Amino acid sequence: MRRISARTPRIESTGIDLAPMLDFVLNLLIFFIITAVFTRELGIEVSRPGAGVAEGSKESKSLIVQIQDGGVIVIDDRVVDVRAVRANVERMHAVKPENGVMVVANKNTEAGLLVQVIDQIRQGGVQDISFGATK
């Protein structure tokens, strides 16, 4: 066995110690995982009625507002603009205040147009609104 004498110089390691840097990176990773904001898509799923609902609606005493393909709105077999829905509803409501309004929409009708029509009906003074779908 060889003895290490006091005269033998010691060779020191001159490499970079990566352990503190790896600890730091691991801590950052854990921090970002814990504090991450997981986004959830807000909204509701709307289930529209089937096509069979609108059958027999002609016999009712309600004013029928139809929303057809392409956003065409029909009231009493007349094509009207969305802004004219309120005036037609107010006229009907003045004659027969006990009657409601039935909105018959195509399955592919845009939800925004449907909401605009419903808002116009409510502004016309009718709160009794029923819904249907066309075949």
mmCIF file of C-alpha atoms in Angstrom:
data_model
loop_
_atom_site.group_PDB
_atom_site.id
_atom_site.type_symbol
_atom_site.label_atom_id
_atom_site.label_comp_id
_atom_site.label_asym_id
_atom_site.label_seq_id
_atom_site.Cartn_x
_atom_site.Cartn_y
_atom_site.Cartn_z
ATOM 1 C CA MET A 1 0.000 0.000 0.000
ATOM 2 C CA ARG A 2 1.086 3.340 -0.796
ATOM 3 C CA ARG A 3 0.955 6.169 1.566
ATOM 4 C CA ILE A 4 -0.149 9.592 0.554
ATOM 5 C CA SER A 5 2.394 11.981 1.726
ATOM 6 C CA ALA A 6 1.751 15.540 2.633
ATOM 7 C CA ARG A 7 3.903 16.627 -0.251
ATOM 8 C CA THR A 8 1.665 15.100 -2.923
ATOM 9 C CA PRO A 9 -0.577 17.801 -4.327
ATOM 10 C CA ARG A 10 -4.246 17.098 -4.314
ATOM 11 C CA ILE A 11 -6.088 17.254 -7.633
ATOM 12 C CA GLU A 12 -9.352 19.129 -7.237
ATOM 13 C CA SER A 13 -12.348 18.710 -9.472
ATOM 14 C CA THR A 14 -12.879 21.732 -11.692
ATOM 15 C CA GLY A 15 -16.196 20.552 -13.210
ATOM 16 C CA ILE A 16 -19.512 22.354 -12.787
ATOM 17 C CA ASP A 17 -21.864 20.848 -10.264
ATOM 18 C CA LEU A 18 -25.296 20.556 -11.923
ATOM 19 C CA ALA A 19 -27.219 19.307 -8.894
ATOM 20 C CA PRO A 20 -28.335 22.763 -7.640
ATOM 21 C CA MET A 21 -29.483 23.765 -11.119
ATOM 22 C CA LEU A 22 -31.477 20.535 -11.525
ATOM 23 C CA ASP A 23 -33.078 21.093 -8.125
ATOM 24 C CA PHE A 24 -34.038 24.605 -9.161
ATOM 25 C CA VAL A 25 -35.539 23.457 -12.473
ATOM 26 C CA LEU A 26 -37.477 20.687 -10.756
ATOM 27 C CA ASN A 27 -38.877 23.181 -8.239
ATOM 28 C CA LEU A 28 -39.926 25.502 -11.063
ATOM 29 C CA LEU A 29 -41.629 22.638 -12.867
ATOM 30 C CA ILE A 30 -43.582 21.661 -9.755
ATOM 31 C CA PHE A 31 -44.510 25.309 -9.132
ATOM 32 C CA PHE A 32 -45.887 25.807 -12.651
ATOM 33 C CA ILE A 33 -47.820 22.545 -12.589
ATOM 34 C CA ILE A 34 -49.466 23.424 -9.276
ATOM 35 C CA THR A 35 -50.294 27.021 -10.182
ATOM 36 C CA ALA A 36 -51.438 26.340 -13.744
ATOM 37 C CA VAL A 37 -54.935 27.558 -14.499
ATOM 38 C CA PHE A 38 -56.888 24.857 -16.222
ATOM 39 C CA THR A 39 -59.429 26.526 -18.474
ATOM 40 C CA ARG A 40 -62.903 25.144 -18.766
ATOM 41 C CA GLU A 41 -65.124 25.969 -21.662
ATOM 42 C CA LEU A 42 -68.160 27.745 -20.318
ATOM 43 C CA GLY A 43 -71.507 27.233 -21.979
ATOM 44 C CA ILE A 44 -74.555 25.071 -22.064
ATOM 45 C CA GLU A 45 -75.589 22.353 -24.430
ATOM 46 C CA VAL A 46 -78.910 23.151 -26.084
ATOM 47 C CA SER A 47 -81.157 20.284 -27.068
ATOM 48 C CA ARG A 48 -83.625 21.386 -29.697
ATOM 49 C CA PRO A 49 -86.984 19.629 -30.016
ATOM 50 C CA GLY A 50 -87.609 17.053 -32.711
ATOM 51 C CA ALA A 51 -89.509 17.738 -35.901
ATOM 52 C CA GLY A 52 -92.703 16.021 -34.726
ATOM 53 C CA VAL A 53 -93.410 18.754 -32.186
ATOM 54 C CA ALA A 54 -94.746 21.273 -34.721
ATOM 55 C CA GLU A 55 -97.499 19.003 -36.048
ATOM 56 C CA GLY A 56 -100.953 20.165 -35.138
ATOM 57 C CA SER A 57 -99.810 23.640 -34.197
ATOM 58 C CA LYS A 58 -102.025 25.261 -36.854
ATOM 59 C CA GLU A 59 -105.126 24.460 -34.772
ATOM 60 C CA SER A 60 -103.870 26.396 -31.752
ATOM 61 C CA LYS A 61 -104.847 30.003 -31.089
ATOM 62 C CA SER A 62 -101.238 31.116 -30.804
ATOM 63 C CA LEU A 63 -99.550 33.422 -33.256
ATOM 64 C CA ILE A 64 -97.065 31.316 -35.183
ATOM 65 C CA VAL A 65 -93.649 32.813 -35.929
ATOM 66 C CA GLN A 66 -91.688 30.589 -38.311
ATOM 67 C CA ILE A 67 -87.945 30.816 -38.824
ATOM 68 C CA GLN A 68 -87.107 29.084 -42.082
ATOM 69 C CA ASP A 69 -83.866 28.285 -43.899
ATOM 70 C CA GLY A 70 -81.601 31.242 -44.477
ATOM 71 C CA GLY A 71 -83.020 33.207 -41.552
ATOM 72 C CA VAL A 72 -86.358 33.999 -43.244
ATOM 73 C CA ILE A 73 -89.010 34.934 -40.657
ATOM 74 C CA VAL A 74 -92.657 34.276 -41.571
ATOM 75 C CA ILE A 75 -95.652 35.578 -39.588
ATOM 76 C CA ASP A 76 -99.211 34.975 -40.899
ATOM 77 C CA ASP A 77 -97.831 33.757 -44.244
ATOM 78 C CA ARG A 78 -95.887 37.026 -44.681
ATOM 79 C CA VAL A 79 -92.117 37.359 -44.730
ATOM 80 C CA VAL A 80 -91.034 39.959 -42.161
ATOM 81 C CA ASP A 81 -87.788 41.381 -40.882
ATOM 82 C CA VAL A 82 -86.626 40.568 -37.357
ATOM 83 C CA ARG A 83 -87.351 44.184 -36.374
ATOM 84 C CA ALA A 84 -90.996 43.838 -37.490
ATOM 85 C CA VAL A 85 -91.665 40.867 -35.205
ATOM 86 C CA ARG A 86 -92.338 43.139 -32.232
ATOM 87 C CA ALA A 87 -94.964 45.210 -34.102
ATOM 88 C CA ASN A 88 -96.781 42.078 -35.314
ATOM 89 C CA VAL A 89 -96.771 40.578 -31.825
ATOM 90 C CA GLU A 90 -98.027 43.824 -30.265
ATOM 91 C CA ARG A 91 -100.864 43.964 -32.818
ATOM 92 C CA MET A 92 -101.883 40.355 -32.099
ATOM 93 C CA HIS A 93 -101.548 40.873 -28.342
ATOM 94 C CA ALA A 94 -103.810 43.950 -28.487
ATOM 95 C CA VAL A 95 -106.544 41.958 -30.246
ATOM 96 C CA LYS A 96 -106.246 38.739 -28.182
ATOM 97 C CA PRO A 97 -104.184 39.295 -25.021
ATOM 98 C CA GLU A 98 -104.786 35.747 -23.737
ATOM 99 C CA ASN A 99 -103.054 34.100 -26.703
ATOM 100 C CA GLY A 100 -99.411 33.183 -26.745
ATOM 101 C CA VAL A 101 -96.805 32.922 -29.460
ATOM 102 C CA MET A 102 -95.355 29.752 -30.919
ATOM 103 C CA VAL A 103 -91.893 29.965 -32.447
ATOM 104 C CA VAL A 104 -91.349 27.231 -35.031
ATOM 105 C CA ALA A 105 -87.705 27.076 -36.042
ATOM 106 C CA ASN A 106 -85.760 24.991 -38.477
ATOM 107 C CA LYS A 107 -83.264 22.642 -36.866
ATOM 108 C CA ASN A 108 -80.409 24.521 -38.561
ATOM 109 C CA THR A 109 -81.549 27.976 -37.410
ATOM 110 C CA GLU A 110 -78.785 30.064 -35.881
ATOM 111 C CA ALA A 111 -79.173 30.480 -32.131
ATOM 112 C CA GLY A 112 -78.499 34.225 -32.359
ATOM 113 C CA LEU A 113 -81.450 34.790 -34.695
ATOM 114 C CA LEU A 114 -83.683 32.653 -32.484
ATOM 115 C CA VAL A 115 -82.727 34.730 -29.437
ATOM 116 C CA GLN A 116 -83.393 37.977 -31.342
ATOM 117 C CA VAL A 117 -86.872 36.762 -32.304
ATOM 118 C CA ILE A 118 -87.619 35.713 -28.716
ATOM 119 C CA ASP A 119 -86.444 39.113 -27.439
ATOM 120 C CA GLN A 120 -88.695 40.897 -29.945
ATOM 121 C CA ILE A 121 -91.659 38.766 -28.847
ATOM 122 C CA ARG A 122 -91.047 39.539 -25.180
ATOM 123 C CA GLN A 123 -90.672 43.249 -25.932
ATOM 124 C CA GLY A 124 -94.026 42.987 -27.705
ATOM 125 C CA GLY A 125 -95.636 42.096 -24.376
ATOM 126 C CA VAL A 126 -96.041 38.320 -24.693
ATOM 127 C CA GLN A 127 -94.459 36.097 -22.057
ATOM 128 C CA ASP A 128 -96.216 32.866 -23.071
ATOM 129 C CA ILE A 129 -93.834 31.533 -25.716
ATOM 130 C CA SER A 130 -93.770 27.944 -26.900
ATOM 131 C CA PHE A 131 -91.306 26.321 -29.271
ATOM 132 C CA GLY A 132 -91.474 23.841 -32.092
ATOM 133 C CA ALA A 133 -89.382 22.538 -34.965
ATOM 134 C CA THR A 134 -90.120 21.984 -38.625
ATOM 135 C CA LYS A 135 -89.656 18.720 -40.465
#
